[in-house]
XYZ file of C-alpha atoms in Angstrom:
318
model
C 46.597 -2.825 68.690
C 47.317 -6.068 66.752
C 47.201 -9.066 68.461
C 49.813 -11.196 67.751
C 48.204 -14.689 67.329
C 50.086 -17.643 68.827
C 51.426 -20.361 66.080
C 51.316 -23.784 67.466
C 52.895 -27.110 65.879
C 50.693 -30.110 65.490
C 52.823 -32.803 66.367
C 50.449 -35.720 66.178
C 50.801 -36.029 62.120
C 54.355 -37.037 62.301
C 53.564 -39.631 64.424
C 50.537 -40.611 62.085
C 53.414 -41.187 59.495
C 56.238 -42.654 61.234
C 53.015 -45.404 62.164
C 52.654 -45.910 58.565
C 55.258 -48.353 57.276
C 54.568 -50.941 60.056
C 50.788 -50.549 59.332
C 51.085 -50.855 55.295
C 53.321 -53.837 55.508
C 51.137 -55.003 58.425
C 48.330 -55.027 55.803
C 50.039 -56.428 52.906
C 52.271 -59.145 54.568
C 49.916 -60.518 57.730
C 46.965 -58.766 57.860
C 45.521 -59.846 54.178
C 47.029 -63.286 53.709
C 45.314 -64.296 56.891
C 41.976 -63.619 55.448
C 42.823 -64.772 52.434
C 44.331 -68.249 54.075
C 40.294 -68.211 55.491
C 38.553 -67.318 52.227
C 40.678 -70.422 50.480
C 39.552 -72.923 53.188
C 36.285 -72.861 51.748
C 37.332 -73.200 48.380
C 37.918 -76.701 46.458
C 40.113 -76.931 43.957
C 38.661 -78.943 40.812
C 40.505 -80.018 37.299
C 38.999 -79.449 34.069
C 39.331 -79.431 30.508
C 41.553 -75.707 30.026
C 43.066 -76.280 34.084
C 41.696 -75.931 37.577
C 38.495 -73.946 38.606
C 37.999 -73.367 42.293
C 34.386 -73.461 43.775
C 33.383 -72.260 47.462
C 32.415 -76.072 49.282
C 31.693 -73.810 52.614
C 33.059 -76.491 55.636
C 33.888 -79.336 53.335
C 37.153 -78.922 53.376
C 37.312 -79.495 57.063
C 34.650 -82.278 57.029
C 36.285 -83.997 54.490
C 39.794 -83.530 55.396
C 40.020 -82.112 59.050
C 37.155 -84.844 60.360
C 36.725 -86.626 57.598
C 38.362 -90.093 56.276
C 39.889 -88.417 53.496
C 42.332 -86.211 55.762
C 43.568 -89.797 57.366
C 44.052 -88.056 60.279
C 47.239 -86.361 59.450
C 46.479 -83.543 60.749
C 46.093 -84.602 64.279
C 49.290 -86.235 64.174
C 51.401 -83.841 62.831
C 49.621 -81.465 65.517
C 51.179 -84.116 67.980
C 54.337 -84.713 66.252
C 54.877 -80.148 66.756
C 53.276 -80.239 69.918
C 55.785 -82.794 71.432
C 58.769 -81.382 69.866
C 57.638 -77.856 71.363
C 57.384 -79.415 74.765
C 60.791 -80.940 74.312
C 62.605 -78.277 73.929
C 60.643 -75.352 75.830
C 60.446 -77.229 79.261
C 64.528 -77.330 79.637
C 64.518 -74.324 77.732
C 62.732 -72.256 80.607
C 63.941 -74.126 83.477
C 67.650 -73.911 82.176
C 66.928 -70.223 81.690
C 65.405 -69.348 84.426
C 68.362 -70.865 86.891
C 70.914 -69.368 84.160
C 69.075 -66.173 84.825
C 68.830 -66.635 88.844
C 72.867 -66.955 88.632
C 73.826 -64.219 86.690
C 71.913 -61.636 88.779
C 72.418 -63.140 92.153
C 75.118 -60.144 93.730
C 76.216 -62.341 96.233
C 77.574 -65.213 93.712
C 80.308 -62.277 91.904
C 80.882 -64.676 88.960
C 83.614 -63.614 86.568
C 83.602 -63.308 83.121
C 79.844 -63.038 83.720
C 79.523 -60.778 79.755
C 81.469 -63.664 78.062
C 79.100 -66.151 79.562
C 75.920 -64.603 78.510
C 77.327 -64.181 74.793
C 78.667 -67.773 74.286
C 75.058 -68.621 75.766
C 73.290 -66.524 73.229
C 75.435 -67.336 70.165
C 73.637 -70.008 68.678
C 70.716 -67.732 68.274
C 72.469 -65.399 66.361
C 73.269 -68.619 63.792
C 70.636 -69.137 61.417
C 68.595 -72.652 61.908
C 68.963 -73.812 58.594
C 73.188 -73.396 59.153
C 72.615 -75.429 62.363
C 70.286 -78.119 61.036
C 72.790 -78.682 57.973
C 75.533 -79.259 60.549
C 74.117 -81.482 63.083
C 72.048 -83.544 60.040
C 75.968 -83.836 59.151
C 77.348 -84.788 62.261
C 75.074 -87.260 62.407
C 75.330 -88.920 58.611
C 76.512 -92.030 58.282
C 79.986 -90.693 57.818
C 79.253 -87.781 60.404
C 82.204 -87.616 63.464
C 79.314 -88.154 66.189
C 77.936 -91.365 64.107
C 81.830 -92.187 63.938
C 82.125 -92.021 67.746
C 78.973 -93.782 68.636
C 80.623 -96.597 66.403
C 84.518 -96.307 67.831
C 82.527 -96.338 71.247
C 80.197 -99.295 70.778
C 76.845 -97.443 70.973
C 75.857 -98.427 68.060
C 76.485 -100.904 65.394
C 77.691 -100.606 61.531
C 74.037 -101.339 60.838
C 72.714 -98.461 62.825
C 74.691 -96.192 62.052
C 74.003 -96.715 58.207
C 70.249 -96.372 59.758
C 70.883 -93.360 62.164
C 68.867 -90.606 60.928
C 66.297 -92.643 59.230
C 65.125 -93.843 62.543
C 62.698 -91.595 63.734
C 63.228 -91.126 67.597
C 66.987 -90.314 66.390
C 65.675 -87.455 64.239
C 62.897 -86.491 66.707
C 65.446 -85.849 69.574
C 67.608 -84.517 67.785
C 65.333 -81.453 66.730
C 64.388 -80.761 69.911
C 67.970 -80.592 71.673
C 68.432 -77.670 68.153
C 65.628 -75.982 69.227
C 66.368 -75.770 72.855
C 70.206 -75.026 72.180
C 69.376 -72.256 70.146
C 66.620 -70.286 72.346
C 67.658 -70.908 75.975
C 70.205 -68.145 75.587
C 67.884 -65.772 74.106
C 65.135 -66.630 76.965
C 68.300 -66.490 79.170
C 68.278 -62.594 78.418
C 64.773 -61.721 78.323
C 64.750 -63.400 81.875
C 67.619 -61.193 83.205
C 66.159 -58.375 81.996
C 63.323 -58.664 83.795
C 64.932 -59.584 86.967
C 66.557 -56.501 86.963
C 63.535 -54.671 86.311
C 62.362 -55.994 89.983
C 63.165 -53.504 92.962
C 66.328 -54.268 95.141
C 64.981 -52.970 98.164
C 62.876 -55.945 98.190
C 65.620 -58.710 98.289
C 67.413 -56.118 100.875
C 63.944 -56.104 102.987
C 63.574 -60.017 102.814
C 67.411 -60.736 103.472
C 66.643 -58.237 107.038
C 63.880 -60.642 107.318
C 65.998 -63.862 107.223
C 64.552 -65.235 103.559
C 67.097 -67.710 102.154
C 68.050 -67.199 98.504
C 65.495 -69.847 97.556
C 62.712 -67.993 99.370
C 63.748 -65.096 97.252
C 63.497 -66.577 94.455
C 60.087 -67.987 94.579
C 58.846 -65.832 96.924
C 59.666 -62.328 94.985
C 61.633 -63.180 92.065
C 58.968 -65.816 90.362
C 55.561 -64.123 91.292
C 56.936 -60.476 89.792
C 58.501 -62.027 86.728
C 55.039 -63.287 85.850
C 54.654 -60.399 83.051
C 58.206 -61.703 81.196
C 57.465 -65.571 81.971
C 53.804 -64.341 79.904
C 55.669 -62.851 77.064
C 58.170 -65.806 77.054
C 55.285 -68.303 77.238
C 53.312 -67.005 74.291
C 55.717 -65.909 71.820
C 57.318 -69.479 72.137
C 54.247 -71.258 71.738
C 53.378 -69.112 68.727
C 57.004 -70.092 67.314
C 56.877 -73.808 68.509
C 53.725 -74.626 66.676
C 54.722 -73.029 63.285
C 57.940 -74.922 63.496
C 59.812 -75.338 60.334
C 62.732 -74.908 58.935
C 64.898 -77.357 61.000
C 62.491 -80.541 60.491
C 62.179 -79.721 56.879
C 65.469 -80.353 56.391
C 65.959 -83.216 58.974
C 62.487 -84.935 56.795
C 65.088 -85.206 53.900
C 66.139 -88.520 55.654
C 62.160 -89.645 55.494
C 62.298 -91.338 59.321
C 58.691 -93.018 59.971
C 57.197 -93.831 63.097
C 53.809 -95.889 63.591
C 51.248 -94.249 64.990
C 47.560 -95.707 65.858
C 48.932 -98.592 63.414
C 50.347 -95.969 60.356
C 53.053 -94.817 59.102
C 53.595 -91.243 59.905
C 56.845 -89.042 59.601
C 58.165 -88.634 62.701
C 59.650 -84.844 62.212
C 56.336 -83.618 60.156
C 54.991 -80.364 61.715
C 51.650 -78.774 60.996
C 53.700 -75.992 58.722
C 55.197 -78.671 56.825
C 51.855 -80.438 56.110
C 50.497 -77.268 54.920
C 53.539 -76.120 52.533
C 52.971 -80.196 50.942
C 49.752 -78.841 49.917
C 50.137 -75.157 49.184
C 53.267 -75.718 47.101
C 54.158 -78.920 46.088
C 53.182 -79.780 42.835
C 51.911 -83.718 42.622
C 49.798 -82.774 45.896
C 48.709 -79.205 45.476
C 45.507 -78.551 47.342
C 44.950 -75.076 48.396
C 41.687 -75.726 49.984
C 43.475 -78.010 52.108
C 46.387 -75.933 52.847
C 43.899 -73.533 54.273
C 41.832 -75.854 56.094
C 44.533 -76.832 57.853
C 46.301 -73.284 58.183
C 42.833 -72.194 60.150
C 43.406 -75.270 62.217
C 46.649 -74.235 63.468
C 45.679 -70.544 64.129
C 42.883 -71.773 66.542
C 45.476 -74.093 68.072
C 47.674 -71.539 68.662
C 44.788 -68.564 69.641
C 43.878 -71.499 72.281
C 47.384 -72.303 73.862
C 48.062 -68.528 73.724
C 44.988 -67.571 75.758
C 45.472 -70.066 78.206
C 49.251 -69.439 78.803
C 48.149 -65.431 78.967
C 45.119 -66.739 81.530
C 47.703 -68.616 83.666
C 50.223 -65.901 83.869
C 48.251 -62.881 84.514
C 48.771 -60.834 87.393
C 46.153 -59.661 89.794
C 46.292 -56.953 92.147
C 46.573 -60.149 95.356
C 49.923 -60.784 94.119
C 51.750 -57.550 94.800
């Protein structure tokens, strides 16, 4: 008798190739400029006779320019200057989200209109930040209708207002309020989400108990929403310090600020130090750039690991 042999389907290799686009532009688009962003912080970038010739200088790029006299130090303070702004915003950011979030799934509240809420929240993330930082840069020109009613109002002075954005607290401030105004309502739904993630029986078992809403809330909600407050955490700090777009165009106003006795700008991030370097023609250093680019991926490994350290769970907390 013939045996009829069994055909099976291998399922794995379409897997394997639905895998492959993210891995291939993984590659191409992260994966290779970051160790090519390494490679060219050992180069230095020298003129001569038919152009520029690069040579490998090893660490001199960040002795010279890092730790060195030549760098001036403006590293460290546009790693202040991003640092700052980051705080600014994040801190009300997560508080504001986290009460927002609190609210919204609290059952015994019954708001109304609760959908049209969360989408007017999350709007201004759906606006791009360079349309935002055009219209608030705007608003606040010397002609702008908030400049206008600061004047009409007596806040400030013809004088000032003619000054307003070139005066760097002005500018500084106002970056972090965009920042904040645009994420809280996406941190608002990541927050929610997670909330709802978290078991009802255990609000029902702590209400039998007598816990107050407040007890809830830091007793059950907080501790179990440890895993979304991580994710939260780290993929703002990741954002925060490669800020861009928004103070790039606010800089157009060039607002200074001193700082240990020089002039610095006051809305210069680390990103926007690099780019003066990597792009710009009258300062192009490439050696620099990268220098400085390896700087801000340590930075950012560091405040990464330590957020991740101080929101993981351990088996004590369930």
């Amino acid at each position: 008798m013939n045996k009829k042999k069994n055909k099976t389907v291998e399922y794995g290799k379409y897997g394997y190739l639905f895998l492959a686009p993210f891995f291939i532009v993984f590659l191409v688009f992260q994966f290779y400029p970051l160790i090519y962003t390494f490679y060219s912080s050992f180069l230095y970038t020298q003129a001569t006779g038919r152009g520029n010739s690069q040579i490998i200088v090893g660490l001199g790029n960040f002795a010279n320019y890092v730790f060195g006299e030549k760098g001036n130090g403006e590293i460290f303070s546009a790693i202040g200057i991003t640092i700052v702004l980051w705080l600014l915003n994040f801190i009300p950011q997560i508080l504001l989200s986290l009460l927002l979030a609190a609210w919204f799934t609290d059952i015994n509240l019954k708001l109304r209109g609760e959908g049209a809420y969360k989408v007017i929240m999350y709007m201004p993330n759906i606006i791009t930040a360079a349309t935002i930082a055009v219209l608030f840069f705007n608003l606040f020109d010397v002609h702008g209708g908030i400049t206008s009613l600061l004047k009409t109002w007596g806040i400030v002075n013809e004088q000032q207002a003619n000054n307003l954005l070139t005066q760097g607290w002005v500018s500084f401030i106002i970056i972090a309020f965009i920042q904040f105004w645009m994420w809280y309502g996406n941190t608002m739904i990541v927050l929610i989400a997670g909330i709802m993630g978290i078991s009802p029986s255990l609000y029902e078992a702590a209400m039998v108990d007598g816990a107050t809403p407040r007890q809830q809330f830091f007793q059950i909600t907080v501790p179990l929403l440890k895993p979304i407050l991580q994710f939260t955490m780290v993929t703002s700090a990741i954002g925060g310090l490669q800020m861009y777009d928004i103070p790039q165009l606010f800089n157009l106003g060039k607002p200074y600020v001193t700082i240990g006795g020089k002039q610095v700008l006051s809305t210069q991030t680390v990103v926007m130090l690099i780019k003066q370097y990597a792009a710009e023609t009258t300062t192009k250093d490439h050696g620099r750039a990268g220098a400085y680019s390896v700087v801000l991926f340590v930075i950012t490994l560091v405040v990464s690991m330590i957020f991740y350290k101080a929101t993981s769970t351990k088996e004590s907390d369930y």
